[in-house]
Amino acid sequence: MKFIRYNSVLIVPIAAKTSERTKEKKLKLSKFLSKLFILLCLVACTHNAFVVDKNPNSATTIPKLIHVGVIMDMPFAQNIDGHYSGIAVDIWERIAKINHWQFVYTPLSSNHMESIIDTLASSNNLDVVIGPISVSAARLEKVDFSRPFYLSSIGVITKRNELGIIDIASMLLSKNLLHIIMILILSFAIYLTLLWFFERNKAREGVTINHQYPNLTQRIWLHLFQKKVDYMPITTQGRIIGIFWIIIAAAIFTAINANFTSALTIARYKSSQTTSTLAGLQASKVAGINGQFNVEVAEKNGIMVTKVKDIEEAVELLNSGKVNGIVRDTPVAVEYLRQHNLPQLMLSPVILENDELAFAVKANSPLRHAIDLGITSFQDDDSVEPLCKRYIGEEASHCDI
């Protein structure tokens, strides 16, 4: 920096002072920005720590003894004398064997699915839940799910479309059929009257008077119920009338048969339409177990659902005619009907929604990756399909997603 002497006074140039002030300001600004950056980093770290710790029950290590909740619905899980088996159980035990896990089972009911999910999310009583567990957005907010191990669907259990005595009687008493029967009776009366008019004085020789010509009541009985005709017309007019009667009677009986057959077909069609189409189900009512995902799917499809506590109550409502169906996971429904021997019930062809079944684990649980790896490897080496075939036969392809 150059100084100027003027009248023995040392003068500092103004430009030099300005430059030094600018440098000082830049230095202060740099220090301020550095402190601000450090402060923001601390805030971000604190926020991340808060987010991680927000779910204090989220697992970070695999426990030495894994508590496994088992949803007891076949063909996925069952307990016979302490021995667990089923599609979900077999898959889990293979994964546990590969990873050398120690575990203990806790049997659970699908009637309380939402409370089971809440227990898994908020307590240490369960580490994983296996069985027919549907994946939904609401459940994903609470727990994590593994890779799907079964491609399922949600259907409806209905009654078989069989007509009872009351249904058949109502068809017999239809207006069209009654009109045809009245025409038949009237035609038969006219035929007998005309035959009597032309034949009354022309009895064959050798026929006794008592049996020469039967009265009207006797002739109806012989003609309709005993298939007998003990008198043949003698006159030309009587024979012509007899021929016409045979033709008219054949036409009337054909009309009766056609009317009855068409009424029967229409009645069966209307009965099947109630539960074999989505529109029919929307116009009727079905039962569903409270808290299960399939109830939510049915309501989303516009079907009115009567919520019950268990499947037994739902079957009772269906058999009594208070509902027209039961919404249920298709594989579980098929196995239930088979095990309980309910031939009067069947599965409707209507599929409300396809569904993926998976295992549920705690949020951020390390079990999830190991389970995903196991399920994927089983599906890749085609070993999962023979496993499923033991329980569901030809439907085992649903396991190979």
Coordinates of C-alpha atoms in Angstrom, one line a residue:
M1 CA 0.0 0.0 0.0
K2 CA 1.4 3.4 -1.0
F3 CA 1.2 6.4 1.4
I4 CA 1.1 10.0 0.4
R5 CA 2.9 12.8 2.4
Y6 CA 1.2 16.1 2.2
N7 CA 2.4 19.0 4.4
S8 CA 4.1 16.5 6.7
V9 CA 0.9 14.5 7.1
L10 CA 0.7 10.9 6.1
I11 CA -2.4 10.2 4.1
V12 CA -3.9 6.7 3.4
P13 CA -5.6 6.4 0.0
I14 CA -9.4 5.9 0.2
A15 CA -9.4 3.0 -2.3
A16 CA -7.1 1.0 0.0
K17 CA -9.4 1.4 3.0
T18 CA -12.4 0.3 0.9
S19 CA -10.6 -2.9 -0.2
E20 CA -9.8 -3.8 3.3
R21 CA -13.4 -3.3 4.5
T22 CA -14.6 -5.5 1.6
K23 CA -12.3 -8.3 2.6
E24 CA -13.4 -8.1 6.2
K25 CA -17.1 -8.3 5.2
K26 CA -16.4 -11.4 3.0
L27 CA -14.6 -13.1 5.8
K28 CA -17.5 -12.5 8.2
L29 CA -20.0 -13.7 5.6
S30 CA -18.0 -16.9 5.1
K31 CA -17.8 -17.6 8.8
F32 CA -21.6 -17.0 9.1
L33 CA -22.4 -19.4 6.2
S34 CA -20.1 -22.0 7.7
K35 CA -21.9 -21.8 11.0
L36 CA -25.3 -21.9 9.3
F37 CA -24.3 -25.0 7.3
I38 CA -23.2 -26.8 10.5
L39 CA -26.4 -25.9 12.2
L40 CA -28.5 -27.2 9.3
C41 CA -26.5 -30.5 9.4
L42 CA -27.2 -30.9 13.1
V43 CA -30.9 -30.3 12.6
A44 CA -31.1 -32.8 9.7
C45 CA -29.3 -35.4 11.8
T46 CA -31.6 -34.8 14.7
H47 CA -34.7 -35.2 12.4
N48 CA -33.4 -38.4 10.9
A49 CA -32.8 -39.8 14.4
F50 CA -36.4 -38.9 15.3
V51 CA -37.8 -40.5 12.2
V52 CA -35.9 -43.8 12.9
D53 CA -36.9 -43.9 16.5
K54 CA -40.5 -43.0 15.8
N55 CA -41.4 -46.7 15.8
P56 CA -39.6 -48.0 18.9
N57 CA -40.8 -51.5 18.1
S58 CA -39.1 -51.7 14.7
A59 CA -36.6 -54.5 14.8
T60 CA -32.9 -53.9 13.9
T61 CA -31.6 -57.4 14.6
I62 CA -33.0 -60.9 14.2
P63 CA -34.1 -62.2 17.6
K64 CA -32.6 -65.4 18.8
L65 CA -36.1 -66.9 19.3
I66 CA -38.5 -65.7 16.6
H67 CA -42.2 -65.5 17.7
V68 CA -44.3 -66.6 14.6
G69 CA -48.0 -66.0 14.5
V70 CA -49.9 -68.5 12.3
I71 CA -53.2 -67.7 10.7
M72 CA -55.1 -71.0 11.0
D73 CA -56.8 -71.2 7.6
M74 CA -56.2 -74.2 5.3
P75 CA -54.7 -74.8 2.9
F76 CA -52.1 -72.4 4.3
A77 CA -51.9 -73.5 7.9
Q78 CA -53.4 -76.0 10.3
N79 CA -52.5 -77.6 13.7
I80 CA -53.2 -81.3 14.1
D81 CA -52.1 -82.6 17.5
G82 CA -49.4 -80.0 17.8
H83 CA -48.0 -80.5 14.3
Y84 CA -48.3 -77.5 12.0
S85 CA -48.6 -77.9 8.3
G86 CA -49.8 -76.0 5.2
I87 CA -48.4 -74.0 2.4
A88 CA -47.3 -71.0 4.5
V89 CA -46.0 -73.2 7.3
D90 CA -43.9 -75.4 4.9
I91 CA -42.4 -72.3 3.2
W92 CA -41.6 -70.7 6.5
E93 CA -39.9 -73.8 7.9
R94 CA -37.8 -74.2 4.8
I95 CA -36.6 -70.6 5.1
A96 CA -36.0 -71.0 8.9
K97 CA -34.0 -74.1 8.3
I98 CA -31.7 -72.4 5.7
N99 CA -31.1 -69.5 8.1
H100 CA -30.7 -71.7 11.2
W101 CA -33.5 -69.8 13.0
Q102 CA -35.1 -70.9 16.2
F103 CA -38.8 -70.1 16.4
V104 CA -42.0 -70.8 18.3
Y105 CA -45.5 -70.8 16.8
T106 CA -48.6 -68.9 18.1
P107 CA -51.9 -70.0 16.5
L108 CA -54.1 -67.1 15.5
S109 CA -57.6 -66.7 14.0
S110 CA -58.3 -64.8 10.8
N111 CA -61.4 -63.4 12.5
H112 CA -59.2 -60.9 14.2
M113 CA -56.8 -59.9 11.4
E114 CA -56.6 -56.2 12.1
S115 CA -55.9 -56.7 15.8
I116 CA -53.1 -59.2 14.8
I117 CA -51.5 -56.5 12.5
D118 CA -51.7 -54.0 15.3
T119 CA -50.1 -56.4 17.8
L120 CA -47.3 -57.1 15.3
A121 CA -46.7 -53.4 14.8
S122 CA -46.8 -52.2 18.4
S123 CA -45.6 -55.0 20.7
N124 CA -42.8 -57.6 21.0
N125 CA -45.2 -60.6 21.3
L126 CA -44.9 -61.3 17.5
D127 CA -42.0 -61.0 15.1
V128 CA -43.6 -62.3 12.0
V129 CA -47.1 -63.5 11.0
I130 CA -47.6 -66.2 8.3
G131 CA -50.7 -67.4 6.5
P132 CA -53.2 -66.0 4.1
I133 CA -52.5 -62.3 4.8
S134 CA -53.6 -59.8 2.1
V135 CA -51.4 -56.8 1.4
S136 CA -53.3 -53.5 1.7
A137 CA -52.2 -49.8 1.9
A138 CA -53.6 -49.5 5.4
R139 CA -51.6 -52.4 6.6
L140 CA -48.4 -51.2 4.9
E141 CA -48.6 -48.1 7.0
K142 CA -48.2 -50.3 10.1
V143 CA -46.0 -53.2 9.1
D144 CA -43.9 -54.5 6.3
F145 CA -44.7 -57.4 3.9
S146 CA -42.5 -60.0 2.3
R147 CA -42.6 -60.9 -1.4
P148 CA -45.9 -62.6 -2.2
F149 CA -45.9 -66.4 -2.0
Y150 CA -49.4 -67.0 -3.4
L151 CA -51.5 -65.3 -6.1
S152 CA -55.0 -65.6 -4.7
S153 CA -58.4 -64.1 -5.5
I154 CA -61.5 -63.0 -3.6
G155 CA -64.7 -64.8 -4.4
V156 CA -68.2 -65.6 -3.1
I157 CA -69.6 -68.8 -1.6
T158 CA -73.2 -69.3 -2.7
K159 CA -76.0 -71.9 -2.7
R160 CA -76.3 -74.3 -5.6
N161 CA -79.1 -73.3 -8.0
E162 CA -81.6 -76.1 -7.2
L163 CA -85.3 -75.6 -7.4
G164 CA -87.4 -76.9 -4.5
I165 CA -91.0 -78.1 -4.4
I166 CA -92.4 -74.6 -3.8
D167 CA -90.5 -73.3 -6.9
I168 CA -91.9 -76.1 -9.1
A169 CA -95.4 -75.6 -7.7
S170 CA -95.3 -71.9 -8.4
M171 CA -94.3 -72.7 -12.0
L172 CA -97.2 -75.2 -12.3
L173 CA -99.6 -72.5 -11.1
S174 CA -98.5 -69.9 -13.6
K175 CA -101.3 -68.2 -15.6
N176 CA -100.2 -69.5 -19.0
L177 CA -100.1 -73.1 -17.8
L178 CA -103.5 -72.8 -16.1
H179 CA -105.0 -71.4 -19.3
I180 CA -103.7 -74.3 -21.3
I181 CA -105.0 -76.8 -18.8
M182 CA -108.5 -75.2 -18.9
I183 CA -108.5 -75.4 -22.7
L184 CA -107.6 -79.1 -22.4
I185 CA -110.4 -79.8 -20.0
L186 CA -112.9 -77.8 -22.1
S187 CA -111.8 -79.5 -25.3
F188 CA -112.1 -82.9 -23.7
A189 CA -115.6 -82.1 -22.5
I190 CA -116.7 -81.0 -26.0
Y191 CA -115.2 -84.1 -27.5
L192 CA -117.1 -86.4 -25.1
T193 CA -120.3 -84.4 -25.7
L194 CA -120.1 -84.6 -29.5
L195 CA -119.1 -88.3 -29.3
W196 CA -122.1 -89.0 -27.1
F197 CA -124.4 -87.1 -29.4
F198 CA -123.5 -89.1 -32.5
E199 CA -123.0 -92.5 -30.9
R200 CA -125.8 -92.7 -28.3
N201 CA -128.1 -94.7 -30.6
K202 CA -125.4 -96.8 -32.4
A203 CA -124.3 -99.3 -29.9
R204 CA -122.7 -102.5 -31.3
E205 CA -124.7 -105.7 -31.1
G206 CA -123.6 -108.0 -28.4
V207 CA -122.6 -105.2 -25.9
T208 CA -124.7 -105.3 -22.8
I209 CA -126.7 -102.2 -21.9
N210 CA -124.8 -101.6 -18.7
H211 CA -121.5 -101.4 -20.5
Q212 CA -122.6 -100.1 -23.9
Y213 CA -121.4 -96.6 -23.3
P214 CA -119.7 -95.2 -20.2
N215 CA -120.8 -92.0 -18.6
L216 CA -118.8 -88.8 -18.7
T217 CA -117.0 -89.3 -15.3
Q218 CA -116.2 -92.9 -16.1
R219 CA -114.8 -92.0 -19.6
I220 CA -112.6 -89.3 -18.2
W221 CA -111.2 -91.7 -15.6
L222 CA -110.6 -94.5 -18.2
H223 CA -109.1 -92.1 -20.8
L224 CA -106.7 -90.0 -18.6
F225 CA -105.7 -92.3 -15.7
Q226 CA -106.0 -95.9 -16.9
K227 CA -105.1 -95.3 -20.6
K228 CA -108.0 -97.4 -21.6
V229 CA -110.6 -96.9 -24.4
D230 CA -113.4 -99.5 -24.0
Y231 CA -115.5 -98.1 -26.8
M232 CA -114.6 -97.3 -30.4
P233 CA -116.8 -94.9 -32.4
I234 CA -119.1 -96.6 -34.9
T235 CA -120.4 -93.7 -36.9
T236 CA -118.4 -91.7 -39.4
Q237 CA -119.0 -88.5 -37.4
G238 CA -117.8 -90.1 -34.3
R239 CA -114.6 -91.4 -35.9
I240 CA -113.9 -87.9 -37.4
I241 CA -114.4 -86.3 -34.0
G242 CA -112.0 -88.9 -32.5
I243 CA -109.3 -88.1 -35.0
F244 CA -109.6 -84.3 -34.3
W245 CA -109.5 -85.0 -30.6
I246 CA -106.2 -86.9 -30.9
I247 CA -104.6 -84.1 -32.9
I248 CA -105.9 -81.4 -30.6
A249 CA -104.9 -83.3 -27.5
A250 CA -101.4 -83.9 -28.8
A251 CA -101.0 -80.2 -29.5
I252 CA -102.3 -79.2 -26.1
F253 CA -100.0 -81.6 -24.3
T254 CA -97.0 -80.4 -26.3
A255 CA -97.9 -76.8 -25.3
I256 CA -98.1 -77.8 -21.7
N257 CA -94.7 -79.5 -21.8
A258 CA -93.1 -76.6 -23.6
N259 CA -94.5 -74.1 -21.2
F260 CA -93.3 -76.0 -18.2
T261 CA -89.8 -76.5 -19.7
S262 CA -89.4 -72.9 -20.5
A263 CA -90.7 -71.8 -17.1
L264 CA -88.2 -74.2 -15.5
T265 CA -85.3 -72.9 -17.6
I266 CA -86.1 -69.2 -16.9
A267 CA -86.4 -69.9 -13.2
R268 CA -83.0 -71.6 -13.1
Y269 CA -81.5 -68.8 -15.1
K270 CA -82.9 -66.1 -12.8
S271 CA -81.7 -68.0 -9.8
S272 CA -78.2 -68.4 -11.1
Q273 CA -78.0 -64.7 -12.2
T274 CA -78.4 -63.7 -8.6
T275 CA -74.9 -64.9 -7.7
S276 CA -73.2 -65.7 -10.9
T277 CA -72.7 -62.1 -12.0
L278 CA -71.4 -59.0 -10.3
A279 CA -74.6 -57.1 -11.1
G280 CA -76.6 -59.9 -9.4
L281 CA -74.4 -59.7 -6.3
Q282 CA -74.7 -55.9 -6.2
A283 CA -78.5 -56.3 -6.1
S284 CA -78.3 -58.9 -3.3
K285 CA -76.5 -59.1 0.1
V286 CA -73.5 -61.2 1.2
A287 CA -71.9 -61.9 4.6
G288 CA -68.3 -61.2 5.4
I289 CA -66.1 -61.7 8.5
N290 CA -65.6 -58.3 10.2
G291 CA -62.1 -56.9 9.8
Q292 CA -61.0 -59.0 6.9
F293 CA -59.7 -57.4 3.7
N294 CA -62.2 -59.2 1.5
V295 CA -65.0 -57.3 3.1
E296 CA -63.4 -54.1 2.0
V297 CA -63.1 -55.4 -1.5
A298 CA -66.7 -56.5 -1.6
E299 CA -67.9 -53.0 -0.5
K300 CA -65.6 -51.4 -3.1
N301 CA -67.4 -53.4 -5.7
G302 CA -70.8 -52.0 -4.6
I303 CA -71.9 -55.1 -2.7
M304 CA -73.9 -54.8 0.5
V305 CA -72.0 -56.8 3.2
T306 CA -73.5 -58.1 6.5
K307 CA -70.5 -58.3 8.9
V308 CA -70.3 -61.3 11.1
K309 CA -67.8 -62.6 13.7
D310 CA -66.9 -65.9 12.1
I311 CA -67.5 -68.2 9.0
E312 CA -69.9 -70.4 10.9
E313 CA -72.3 -67.5 11.5
A314 CA -72.0 -66.5 7.8
V315 CA -72.9 -70.1 6.7
E316 CA -75.9 -70.0 9.0
L317 CA -77.1 -66.8 7.4
L318 CA -76.6 -68.2 3.9
N319 CA -78.5 -71.5 4.7
S320 CA -81.4 -69.5 6.2
G321 CA -81.7 -67.3 3.1
K322 CA -80.8 -64.1 4.9
V323 CA -77.9 -63.5 2.6
N324 CA -77.1 -64.7 -0.9
G325 CA -73.4 -65.4 -0.4
I326 CA -70.3 -65.2 1.7
V327 CA -67.2 -63.2 0.5
R328 CA -64.0 -65.2 1.2
D329 CA -60.5 -65.8 -0.2
T330 CA -61.0 -68.4 -3.0
P331 CA -58.5 -71.1 -1.8
V332 CA -59.7 -70.8 1.8
A333 CA -63.3 -71.1 0.6
V334 CA -62.7 -74.2 -1.5
E335 CA -60.9 -75.9 1.4
Y336 CA -63.6 -75.0 3.9
L337 CA -66.3 -76.5 1.7
R338 CA -64.3 -79.6 1.2
Q339 CA -63.4 -80.1 4.9
H340 CA -66.9 -79.4 6.2
N341 CA -68.7 -81.5 3.5
L342 CA -71.2 -78.8 2.3
P343 CA -72.4 -80.1 -1.1
Q344 CA -75.3 -77.6 -1.1
L345 CA -72.8 -74.7 -1.3
M346 CA -70.5 -73.8 -4.2
L347 CA -68.1 -71.1 -5.2
S348 CA -69.6 -68.4 -7.5
P349 CA -67.7 -67.9 -10.9
V350 CA -67.5 -64.1 -10.0
I351 CA -64.0 -63.0 -9.0
L352 CA -64.2 -59.7 -7.1
E353 CA -60.4 -59.0 -7.1
N354 CA -57.1 -60.8 -7.5
D355 CA -55.1 -60.8 -4.3
E356 CA -51.5 -61.4 -3.2
L357 CA -50.8 -63.2 0.0
A358 CA -47.5 -62.5 1.9
F359 CA -45.9 -62.8 5.3
A360 CA -46.1 -59.8 7.6
V361 CA -43.1 -58.6 9.6
K362 CA -42.3 -55.6 11.8
A363 CA -41.4 -52.3 10.1
N364 CA -37.7 -52.3 9.1
S365 CA -37.3 -55.9 10.2
P366 CA -34.2 -57.7 8.9
L367 CA -36.4 -60.8 8.6
R368 CA -38.0 -59.4 5.5
H369 CA -34.9 -59.6 3.3
A370 CA -34.1 -63.2 4.4
I371 CA -37.8 -64.2 3.8
D372 CA -37.8 -62.5 0.4
L373 CA -34.6 -64.2 -0.6
G374 CA -36.0 -67.6 0.4
I375 CA -39.3 -67.2 -1.4
T376 CA -37.7 -66.0 -4.5
S377 CA -35.1 -68.8 -4.6
F378 CA -37.9 -71.4 -4.1
Q379 CA -39.9 -69.9 -7.0
D380 CA -36.8 -69.7 -9.2
D381 CA -35.8 -73.3 -8.7
D382 CA -39.5 -74.5 -9.2
S383 CA -39.5 -76.2 -5.8
V384 CA -42.4 -74.3 -4.4
E385 CA -45.0 -75.7 -6.9
P386 CA -44.6 -79.4 -5.8
L387 CA -44.9 -78.1 -2.2
C388 CA -48.2 -76.4 -2.9
K389 CA -49.4 -79.4 -4.9
R390 CA -49.6 -81.5 -1.8
Y391 CA -52.4 -79.2 -0.5
I392 CA -54.2 -77.7 -3.5
G393 CA -53.5 -80.1 -6.4
E394 CA -53.7 -78.5 -9.9
E395 CA -54.1 -75.1 -8.4
A396 CA -50.4 -75.2 -7.3
S397 CA -49.5 -72.9 -10.2
H398 CA -50.8 -70.0 -8.1
C399 CA -47.7 -70.4 -5.8
D400 CA -45.3 -69.9 -8.7
I401 CA -45.6 -66.1 -9.1

